C-alpha positions as CSV (number, residue, x, y, z in Angstrom):
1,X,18.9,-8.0,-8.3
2,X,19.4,-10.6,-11.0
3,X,21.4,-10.8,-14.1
4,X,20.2,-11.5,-17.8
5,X,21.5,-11.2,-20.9
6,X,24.3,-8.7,-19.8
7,X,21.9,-5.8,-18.4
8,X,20.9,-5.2,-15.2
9,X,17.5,-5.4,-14.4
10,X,15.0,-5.1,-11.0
11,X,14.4,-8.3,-9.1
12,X,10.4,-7.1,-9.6
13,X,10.9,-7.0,-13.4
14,X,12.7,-10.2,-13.5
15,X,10.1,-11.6,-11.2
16,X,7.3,-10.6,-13.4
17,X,9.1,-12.0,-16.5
18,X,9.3,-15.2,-15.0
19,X,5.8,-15.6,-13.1
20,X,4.4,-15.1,-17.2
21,X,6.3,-17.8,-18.2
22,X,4.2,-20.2,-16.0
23,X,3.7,-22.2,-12.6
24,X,7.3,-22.7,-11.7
25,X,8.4,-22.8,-8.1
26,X,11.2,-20.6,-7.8
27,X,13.0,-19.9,-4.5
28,X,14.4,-16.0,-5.1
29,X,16.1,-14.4,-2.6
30,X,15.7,-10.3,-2.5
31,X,16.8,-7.1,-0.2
32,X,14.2,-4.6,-0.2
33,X,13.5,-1.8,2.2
34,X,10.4,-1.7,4.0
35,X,9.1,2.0,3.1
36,X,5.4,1.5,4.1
37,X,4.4,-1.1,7.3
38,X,0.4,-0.8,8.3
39,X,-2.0,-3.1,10.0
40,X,-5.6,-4.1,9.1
41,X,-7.6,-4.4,11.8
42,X,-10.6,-5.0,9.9
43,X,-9.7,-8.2,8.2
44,X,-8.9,-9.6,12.1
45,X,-10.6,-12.1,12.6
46,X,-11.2,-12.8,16.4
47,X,-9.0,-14.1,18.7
48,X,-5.9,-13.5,15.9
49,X,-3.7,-10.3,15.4
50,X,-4.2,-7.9,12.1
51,X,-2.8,-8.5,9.1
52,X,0.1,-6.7,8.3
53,X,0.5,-5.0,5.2
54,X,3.8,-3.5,3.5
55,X,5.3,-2.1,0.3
56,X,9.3,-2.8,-0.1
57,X,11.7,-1.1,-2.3
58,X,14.6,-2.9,-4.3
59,X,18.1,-1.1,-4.9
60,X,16.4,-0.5,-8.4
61,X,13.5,2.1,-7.3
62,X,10.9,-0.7,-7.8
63,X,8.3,-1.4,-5.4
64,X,5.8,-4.4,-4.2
65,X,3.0,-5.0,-1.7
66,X,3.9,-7.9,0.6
67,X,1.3,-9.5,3.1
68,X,2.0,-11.6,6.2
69,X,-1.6,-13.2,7.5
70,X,-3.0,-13.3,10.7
71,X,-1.8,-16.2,11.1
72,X,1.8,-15.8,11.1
73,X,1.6,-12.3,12.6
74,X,3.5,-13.6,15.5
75,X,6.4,-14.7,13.4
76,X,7.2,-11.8,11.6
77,X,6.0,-8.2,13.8
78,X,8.7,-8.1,16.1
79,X,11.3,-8.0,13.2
80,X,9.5,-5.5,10.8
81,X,9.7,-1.8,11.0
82,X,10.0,1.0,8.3
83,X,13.0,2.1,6.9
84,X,14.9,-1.2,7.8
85,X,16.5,-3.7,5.5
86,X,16.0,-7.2,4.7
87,X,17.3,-10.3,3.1
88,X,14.0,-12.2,2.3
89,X,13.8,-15.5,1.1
90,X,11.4,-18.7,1.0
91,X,8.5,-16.4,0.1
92,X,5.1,-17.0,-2.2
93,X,4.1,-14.7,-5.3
94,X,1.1,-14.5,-6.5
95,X,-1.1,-11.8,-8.4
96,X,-2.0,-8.5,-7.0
97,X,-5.5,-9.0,-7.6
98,X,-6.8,-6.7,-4.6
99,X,-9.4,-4.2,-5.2
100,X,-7.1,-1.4,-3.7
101,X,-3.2,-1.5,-4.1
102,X,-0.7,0.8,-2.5
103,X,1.9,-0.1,-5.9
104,X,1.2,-0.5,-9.2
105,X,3.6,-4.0,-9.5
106,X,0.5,-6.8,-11.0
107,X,2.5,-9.4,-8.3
108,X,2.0,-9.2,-4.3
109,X,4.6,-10.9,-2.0
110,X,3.3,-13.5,0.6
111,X,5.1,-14.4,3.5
112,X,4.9,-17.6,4.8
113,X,5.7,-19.9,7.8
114,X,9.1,-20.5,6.6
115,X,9.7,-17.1,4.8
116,X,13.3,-16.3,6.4
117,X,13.6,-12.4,6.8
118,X,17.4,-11.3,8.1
119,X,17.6,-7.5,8.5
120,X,21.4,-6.1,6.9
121,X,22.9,-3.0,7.2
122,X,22.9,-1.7,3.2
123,X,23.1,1.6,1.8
124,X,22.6,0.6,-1.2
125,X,18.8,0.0,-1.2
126,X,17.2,3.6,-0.7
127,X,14.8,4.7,2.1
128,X,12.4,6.4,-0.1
129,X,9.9,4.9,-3.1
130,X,8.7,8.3,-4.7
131,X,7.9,8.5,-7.8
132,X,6.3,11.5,-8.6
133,X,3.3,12.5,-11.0
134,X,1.5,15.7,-11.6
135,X,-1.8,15.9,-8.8
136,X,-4.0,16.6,-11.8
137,X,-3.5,12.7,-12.4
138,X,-3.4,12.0,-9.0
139,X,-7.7,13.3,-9.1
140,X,-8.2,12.0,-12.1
141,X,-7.0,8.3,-11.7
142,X,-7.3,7.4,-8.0
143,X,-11.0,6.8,-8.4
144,X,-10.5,4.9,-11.3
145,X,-7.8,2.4,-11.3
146,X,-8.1,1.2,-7.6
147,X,-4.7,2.5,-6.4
148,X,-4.6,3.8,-2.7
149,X,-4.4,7.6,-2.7
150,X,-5.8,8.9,0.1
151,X,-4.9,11.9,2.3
152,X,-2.5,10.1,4.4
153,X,-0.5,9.1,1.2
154,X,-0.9,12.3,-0.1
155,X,-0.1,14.1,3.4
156,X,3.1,11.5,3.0
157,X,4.0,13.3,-0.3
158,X,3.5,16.8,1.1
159,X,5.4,15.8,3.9
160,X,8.4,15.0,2.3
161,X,8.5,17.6,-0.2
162,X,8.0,20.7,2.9
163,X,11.2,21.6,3.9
């Protein structure tokens, strides 16, 4: 979370304020949850591990996609799971140009070599990214706009709202 001009505002906001401005390194430093944590095997290439995929939440309700290549797969799958934590820092932006996107945020998180991820015991950052819209939208939209609705995500939804 990052402070500007008196108000609080996300770290994605602020991030996508300040990747607009122009090609300036920035070393940020962010706790997100992990809410979503897949592989995809069909980007493997042979010999290496899957890329894994993830969307993080801040303490602000915002969420991101973050990618870790094959390539540094061994660095990083060990220490990632769902519904943990993190400290993250040392880590590349760039934009979420993908044709399908699990959020709607226009940056994507890469982790690199030297990305440093420390998992914390916080509270404050909740386990849950929901944020709900009527399912006529959901029909009408998903084919359009290239945002991953599928039913897994939508079994997800119907999951957590059965009691």
């Amino acid at each position: 979370m990052c402070h500007v001009d008196c108000f609080t505002i996300s770290f994605f906001f602020y991030l996508s304020l300040n990747m607009r401005s122009g090609p300036v390194h920035k070393v940020w430093k962010l706790k997100v949850c992990v809410i979503r944590l897949w592989t995809v095997s069909q980007f493997a290439r042979s010999g290496m591990k899957a890329p894994i995929e993830m969307v993080v939440l801040d303490k602000e309700g915002d969420t991101i996609q973050c990618t870790v290549k094959d390539i540094f797969v061994p660095i990083f799958e060990g220490l990632l799971a769902e519904s943990n934590v993190y400290v993250v820092t040392n880590f590349g932006v760039a934009l979420n140009t993908i044709k399908f996107k699990p959020t709607r945020h226009e940056f994507r998180i890469h982790f690199k070599r030297d990305t440093i991820v420390r998992p914390v015991q916080d509270s404050s950052v909740s386990l849950n990214g929901f944020n709900f819209v009527p399912f006529k939208t959901i029909q009408s939209k998903s084919k359009e706009d290239g945002y991953l609705v599928s039913k897994y995500f939508i079994r997800l939804i119907y999951d957590a709202c059965v009691v």
